[in-house]
Short mmCIF file of C-alpha atoms in Angstrom, two decimals:
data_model
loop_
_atom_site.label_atom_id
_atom_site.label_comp_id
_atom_site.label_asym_id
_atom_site.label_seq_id
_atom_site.Cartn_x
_atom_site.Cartn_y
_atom_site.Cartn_z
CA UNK A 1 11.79 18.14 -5.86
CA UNK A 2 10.57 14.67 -7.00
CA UNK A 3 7.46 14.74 -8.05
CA UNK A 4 6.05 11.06 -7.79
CA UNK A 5 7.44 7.57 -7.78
CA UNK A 6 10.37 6.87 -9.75
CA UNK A 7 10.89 4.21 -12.24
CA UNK A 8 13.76 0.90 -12.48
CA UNK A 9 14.89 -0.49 -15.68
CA UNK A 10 16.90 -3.62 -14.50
CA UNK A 11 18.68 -4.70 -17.90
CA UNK A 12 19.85 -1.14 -17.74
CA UNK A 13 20.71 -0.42 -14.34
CA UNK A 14 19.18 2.74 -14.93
CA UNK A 15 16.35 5.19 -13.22
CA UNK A 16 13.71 7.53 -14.27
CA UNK A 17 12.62 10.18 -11.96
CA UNK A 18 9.74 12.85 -12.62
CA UNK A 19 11.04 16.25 -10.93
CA UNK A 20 11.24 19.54 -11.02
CA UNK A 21 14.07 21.17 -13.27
CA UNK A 22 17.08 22.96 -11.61
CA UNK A 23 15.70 26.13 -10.65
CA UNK A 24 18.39 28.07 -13.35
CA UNK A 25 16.89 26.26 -15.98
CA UNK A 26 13.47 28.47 -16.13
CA UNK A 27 15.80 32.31 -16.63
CA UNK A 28 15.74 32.70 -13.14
CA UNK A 29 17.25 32.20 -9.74
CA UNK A 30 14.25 32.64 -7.26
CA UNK A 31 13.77 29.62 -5.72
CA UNK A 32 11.00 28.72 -7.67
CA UNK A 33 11.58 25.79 -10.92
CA UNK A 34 9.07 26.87 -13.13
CA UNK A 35 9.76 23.55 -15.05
CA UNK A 36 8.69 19.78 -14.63
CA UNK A 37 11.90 17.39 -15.90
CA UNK A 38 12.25 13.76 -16.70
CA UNK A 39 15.53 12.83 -15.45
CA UNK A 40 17.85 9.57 -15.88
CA UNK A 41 20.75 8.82 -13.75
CA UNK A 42 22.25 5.31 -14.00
CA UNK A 43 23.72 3.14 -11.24
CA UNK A 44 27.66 2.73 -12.20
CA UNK A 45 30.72 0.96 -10.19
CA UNK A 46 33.22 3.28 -9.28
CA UNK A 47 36.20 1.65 -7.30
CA UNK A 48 34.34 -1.32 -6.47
CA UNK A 49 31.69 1.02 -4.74
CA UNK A 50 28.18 1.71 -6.62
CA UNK A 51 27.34 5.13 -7.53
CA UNK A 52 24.22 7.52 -9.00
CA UNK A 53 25.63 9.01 -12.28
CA UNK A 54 22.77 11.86 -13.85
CA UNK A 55 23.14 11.05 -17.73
CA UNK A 56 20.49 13.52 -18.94
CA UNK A 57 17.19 15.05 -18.66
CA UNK A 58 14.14 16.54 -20.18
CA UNK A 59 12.65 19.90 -19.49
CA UNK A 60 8.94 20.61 -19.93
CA UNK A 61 6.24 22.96 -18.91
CA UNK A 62 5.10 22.80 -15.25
CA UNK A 63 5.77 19.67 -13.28
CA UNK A 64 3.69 15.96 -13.60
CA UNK A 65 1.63 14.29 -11.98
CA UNK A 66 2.96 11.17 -13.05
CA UNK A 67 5.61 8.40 -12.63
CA UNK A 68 8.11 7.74 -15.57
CA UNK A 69 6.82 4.06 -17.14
CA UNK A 70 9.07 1.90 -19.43
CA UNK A 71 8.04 0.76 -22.65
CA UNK A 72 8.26 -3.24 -22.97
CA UNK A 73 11.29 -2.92 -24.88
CA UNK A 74 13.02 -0.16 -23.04
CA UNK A 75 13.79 2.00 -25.66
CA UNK A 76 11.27 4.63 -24.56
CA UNK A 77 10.17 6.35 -21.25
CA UNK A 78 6.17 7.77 -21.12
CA UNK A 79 4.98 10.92 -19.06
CA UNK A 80 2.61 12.87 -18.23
CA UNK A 81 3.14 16.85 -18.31
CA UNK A 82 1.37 19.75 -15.93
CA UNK A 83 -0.50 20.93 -19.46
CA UNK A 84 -2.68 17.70 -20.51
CA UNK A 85 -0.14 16.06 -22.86
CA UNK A 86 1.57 12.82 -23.14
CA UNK A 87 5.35 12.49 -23.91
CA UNK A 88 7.24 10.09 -25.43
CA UNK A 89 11.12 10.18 -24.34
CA UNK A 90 14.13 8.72 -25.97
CA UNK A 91 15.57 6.30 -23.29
CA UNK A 92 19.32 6.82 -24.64
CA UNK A 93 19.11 10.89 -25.03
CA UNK A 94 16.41 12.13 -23.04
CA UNK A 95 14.98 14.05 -25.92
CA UNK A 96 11.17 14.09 -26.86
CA UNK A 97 9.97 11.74 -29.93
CA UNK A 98 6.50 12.81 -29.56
CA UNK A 99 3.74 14.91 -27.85
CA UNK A 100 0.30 13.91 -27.62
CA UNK A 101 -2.55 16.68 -26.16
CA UNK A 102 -5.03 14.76 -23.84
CA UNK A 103 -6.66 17.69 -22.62
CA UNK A 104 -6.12 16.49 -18.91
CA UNK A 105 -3.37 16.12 -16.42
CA UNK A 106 -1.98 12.40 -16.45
CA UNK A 107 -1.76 11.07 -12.75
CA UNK A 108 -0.49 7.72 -11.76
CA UNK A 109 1.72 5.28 -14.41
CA UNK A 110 0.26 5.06 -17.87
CA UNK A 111 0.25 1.84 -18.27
CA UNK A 112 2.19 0.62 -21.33
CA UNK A 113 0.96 -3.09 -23.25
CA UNK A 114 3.27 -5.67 -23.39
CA UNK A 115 2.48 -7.04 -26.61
CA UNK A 116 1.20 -4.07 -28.74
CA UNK A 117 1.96 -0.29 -29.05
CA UNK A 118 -0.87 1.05 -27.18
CA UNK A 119 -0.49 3.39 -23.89
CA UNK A 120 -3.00 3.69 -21.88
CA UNK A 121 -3.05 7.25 -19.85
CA UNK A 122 -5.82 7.76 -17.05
CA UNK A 123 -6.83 10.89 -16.29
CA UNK A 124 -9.51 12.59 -13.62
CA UNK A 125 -11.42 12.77 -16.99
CA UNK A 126 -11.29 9.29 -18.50
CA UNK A 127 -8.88 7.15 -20.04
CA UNK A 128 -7.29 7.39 -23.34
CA UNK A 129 -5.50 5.05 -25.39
CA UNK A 130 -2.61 5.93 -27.83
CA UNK A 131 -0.19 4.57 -29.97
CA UNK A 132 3.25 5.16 -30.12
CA UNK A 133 4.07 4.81 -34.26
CA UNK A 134 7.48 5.16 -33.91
CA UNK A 135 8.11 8.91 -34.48
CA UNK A 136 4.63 10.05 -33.74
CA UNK A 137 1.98 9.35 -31.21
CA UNK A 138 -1.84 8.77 -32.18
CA UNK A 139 -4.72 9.01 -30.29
CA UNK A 140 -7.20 5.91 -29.94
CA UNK A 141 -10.56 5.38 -28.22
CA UNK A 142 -11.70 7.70 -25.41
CA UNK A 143 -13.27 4.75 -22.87
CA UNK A 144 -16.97 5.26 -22.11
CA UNK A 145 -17.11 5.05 -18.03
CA UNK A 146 -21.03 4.78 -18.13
CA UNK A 147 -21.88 2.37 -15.60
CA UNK A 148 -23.87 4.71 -12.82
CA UNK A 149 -27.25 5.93 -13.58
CA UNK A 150 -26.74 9.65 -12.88
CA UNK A 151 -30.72 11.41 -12.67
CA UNK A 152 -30.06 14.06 -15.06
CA UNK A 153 -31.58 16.89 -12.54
CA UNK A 154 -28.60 16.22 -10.55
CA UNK A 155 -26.12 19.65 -11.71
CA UNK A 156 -22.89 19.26 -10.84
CA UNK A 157 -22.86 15.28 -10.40
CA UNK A 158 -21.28 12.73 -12.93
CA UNK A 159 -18.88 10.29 -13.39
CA UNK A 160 -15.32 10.23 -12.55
CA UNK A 161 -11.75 8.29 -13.12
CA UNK A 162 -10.11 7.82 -10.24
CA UNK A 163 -7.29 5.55 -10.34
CA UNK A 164 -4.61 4.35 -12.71
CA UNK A 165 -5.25 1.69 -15.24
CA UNK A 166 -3.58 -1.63 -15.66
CA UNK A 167 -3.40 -3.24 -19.23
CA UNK A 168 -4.30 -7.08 -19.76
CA UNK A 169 -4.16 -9.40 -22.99
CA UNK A 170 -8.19 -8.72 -23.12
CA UNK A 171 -8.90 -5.69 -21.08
CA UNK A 172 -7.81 -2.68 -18.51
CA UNK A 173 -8.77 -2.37 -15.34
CA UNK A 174 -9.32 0.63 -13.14
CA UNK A 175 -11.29 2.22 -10.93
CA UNK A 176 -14.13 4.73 -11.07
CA UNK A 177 -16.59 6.63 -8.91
CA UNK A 178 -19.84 8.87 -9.14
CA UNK A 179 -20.51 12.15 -6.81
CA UNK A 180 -19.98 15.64 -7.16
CA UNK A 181 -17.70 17.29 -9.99
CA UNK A 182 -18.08 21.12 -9.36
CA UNK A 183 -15.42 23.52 -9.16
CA UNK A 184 -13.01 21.36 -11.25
CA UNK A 185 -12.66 18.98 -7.96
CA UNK A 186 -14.25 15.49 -7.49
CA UNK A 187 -15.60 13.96 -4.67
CA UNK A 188 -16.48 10.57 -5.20
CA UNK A 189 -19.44 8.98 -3.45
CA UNK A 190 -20.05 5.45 -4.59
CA UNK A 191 -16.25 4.12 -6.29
CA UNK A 192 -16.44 0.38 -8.50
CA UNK A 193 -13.25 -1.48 -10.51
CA UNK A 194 -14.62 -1.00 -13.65
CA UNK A 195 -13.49 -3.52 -16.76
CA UNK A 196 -12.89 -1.93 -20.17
CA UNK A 197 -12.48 -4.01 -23.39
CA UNK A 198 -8.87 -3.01 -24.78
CA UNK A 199 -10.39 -2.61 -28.58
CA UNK A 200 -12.82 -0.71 -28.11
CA UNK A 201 -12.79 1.18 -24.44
CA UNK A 202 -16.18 0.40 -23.36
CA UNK A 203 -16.99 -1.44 -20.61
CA UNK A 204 -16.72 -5.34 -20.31
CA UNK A 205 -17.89 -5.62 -16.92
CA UNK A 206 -18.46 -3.86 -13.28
CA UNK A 207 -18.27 -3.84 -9.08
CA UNK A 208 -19.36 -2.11 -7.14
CA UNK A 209 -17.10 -1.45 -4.32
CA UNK A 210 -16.41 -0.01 -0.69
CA UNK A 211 -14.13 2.41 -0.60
CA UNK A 212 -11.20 4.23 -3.22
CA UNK A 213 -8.21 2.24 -3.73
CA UNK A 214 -4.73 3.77 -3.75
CA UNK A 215 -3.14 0.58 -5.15
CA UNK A 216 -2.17 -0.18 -8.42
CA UNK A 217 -3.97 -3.05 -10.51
#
């Protein structure tokens, strides 16, 4: 079962899809996959037709939340697992170079920066940037999303994230909202695009705006 969007390298002809693993793979034949996988399967010629060719995969713990996002130089694939952490896949084997805890579900693309190493992973929590050194991943700033003025009488109100981020040469955008955040749910009641500076994750600037977005930035 595909879990979200799927991803398109185009100097590779290949795809990355977030899914759930074969349901064998977990000890058990029930019907139920109790593991999220990354898989790639390339588009090949066969007899002058074009064909979907599964290469490999990736097993983790519960599913994601999140669609498979390039790095700029293709070489590695970033996800989101159903247990708070980010992963770090080898594009050529499928097999993990690094696991970072976030503490929160990834949802949406992490956005990945062009020109640098930093990943940018949203979460229903806040944002958090991390760097991918190579065989390891670090974390970075948590951003600050305080831009509402919540009264602090008000239990079980706050700030949330609500959308994923998109990385610029001097900033992210995204979007964030303030309303209730009891029971582990939110329910936004005012939303804004909110502008973070990419050093330092606070914010740059703010608007206000209407409605939540389900677009990317």
């Amino acid at each position: 079962e595909v879990a979200n969007s799927l991803s398109v390298d185009g100097r590779t002809n290949r795809l990355w899809i977030a899914a759930t693993a074969p349901d064998a793979a977990d000890g058990a034949i029930d019907g139920v996959s109790e593991l999220g996988a990354l898989y790639r399967i390339d588009v090949v010629q066969r007899a002058g037709a074009w064909a979907l060719e599964p290469v490999c995969r990736r097993d983790f713990t519960g599913g994601s939340a999140s669609t498979p996002t390039l790095g700029a130089n293709g070489t590695r694939v970033y996800l989101g697992d159903n247990v708070g952490s980010l992963l770090s896949i080898d594009a050529e084997t499928c097999g993990e170079r690094w696991s970072v805890p976030l503490g929160a579900q990834v949802f949406g693309s992490v956005a990945a920066a062009s020109d640098g190493r930093e990943i940018y992973a949203a979460t229903a929590t806040g944002i958090f940037q991390v760097f991918d050194d190579g065989d390891r991943g670090r974390r970075g700033w948590t951003a600050i999303n305080d831009v509402y003025d919540v009264p602090a009488t008000l239990s079980g109100y706050g700030e949330m994230n609500l959308l994923l981020t998109g990385a610029g040469a001097n900033g992210l955008l995204t979007q964030v909202g303030v309303g209730l955040t009891t029971g582990g749910r939110a329910l936004p009641v005012r939303t804004g695009i909110l502008h973070l500076d990419r050093a330092t994750g606070r914010p740059r600037g703010f608007a206000d705006g209407l409605e939540e977005s389900l677009g990317a930035m």
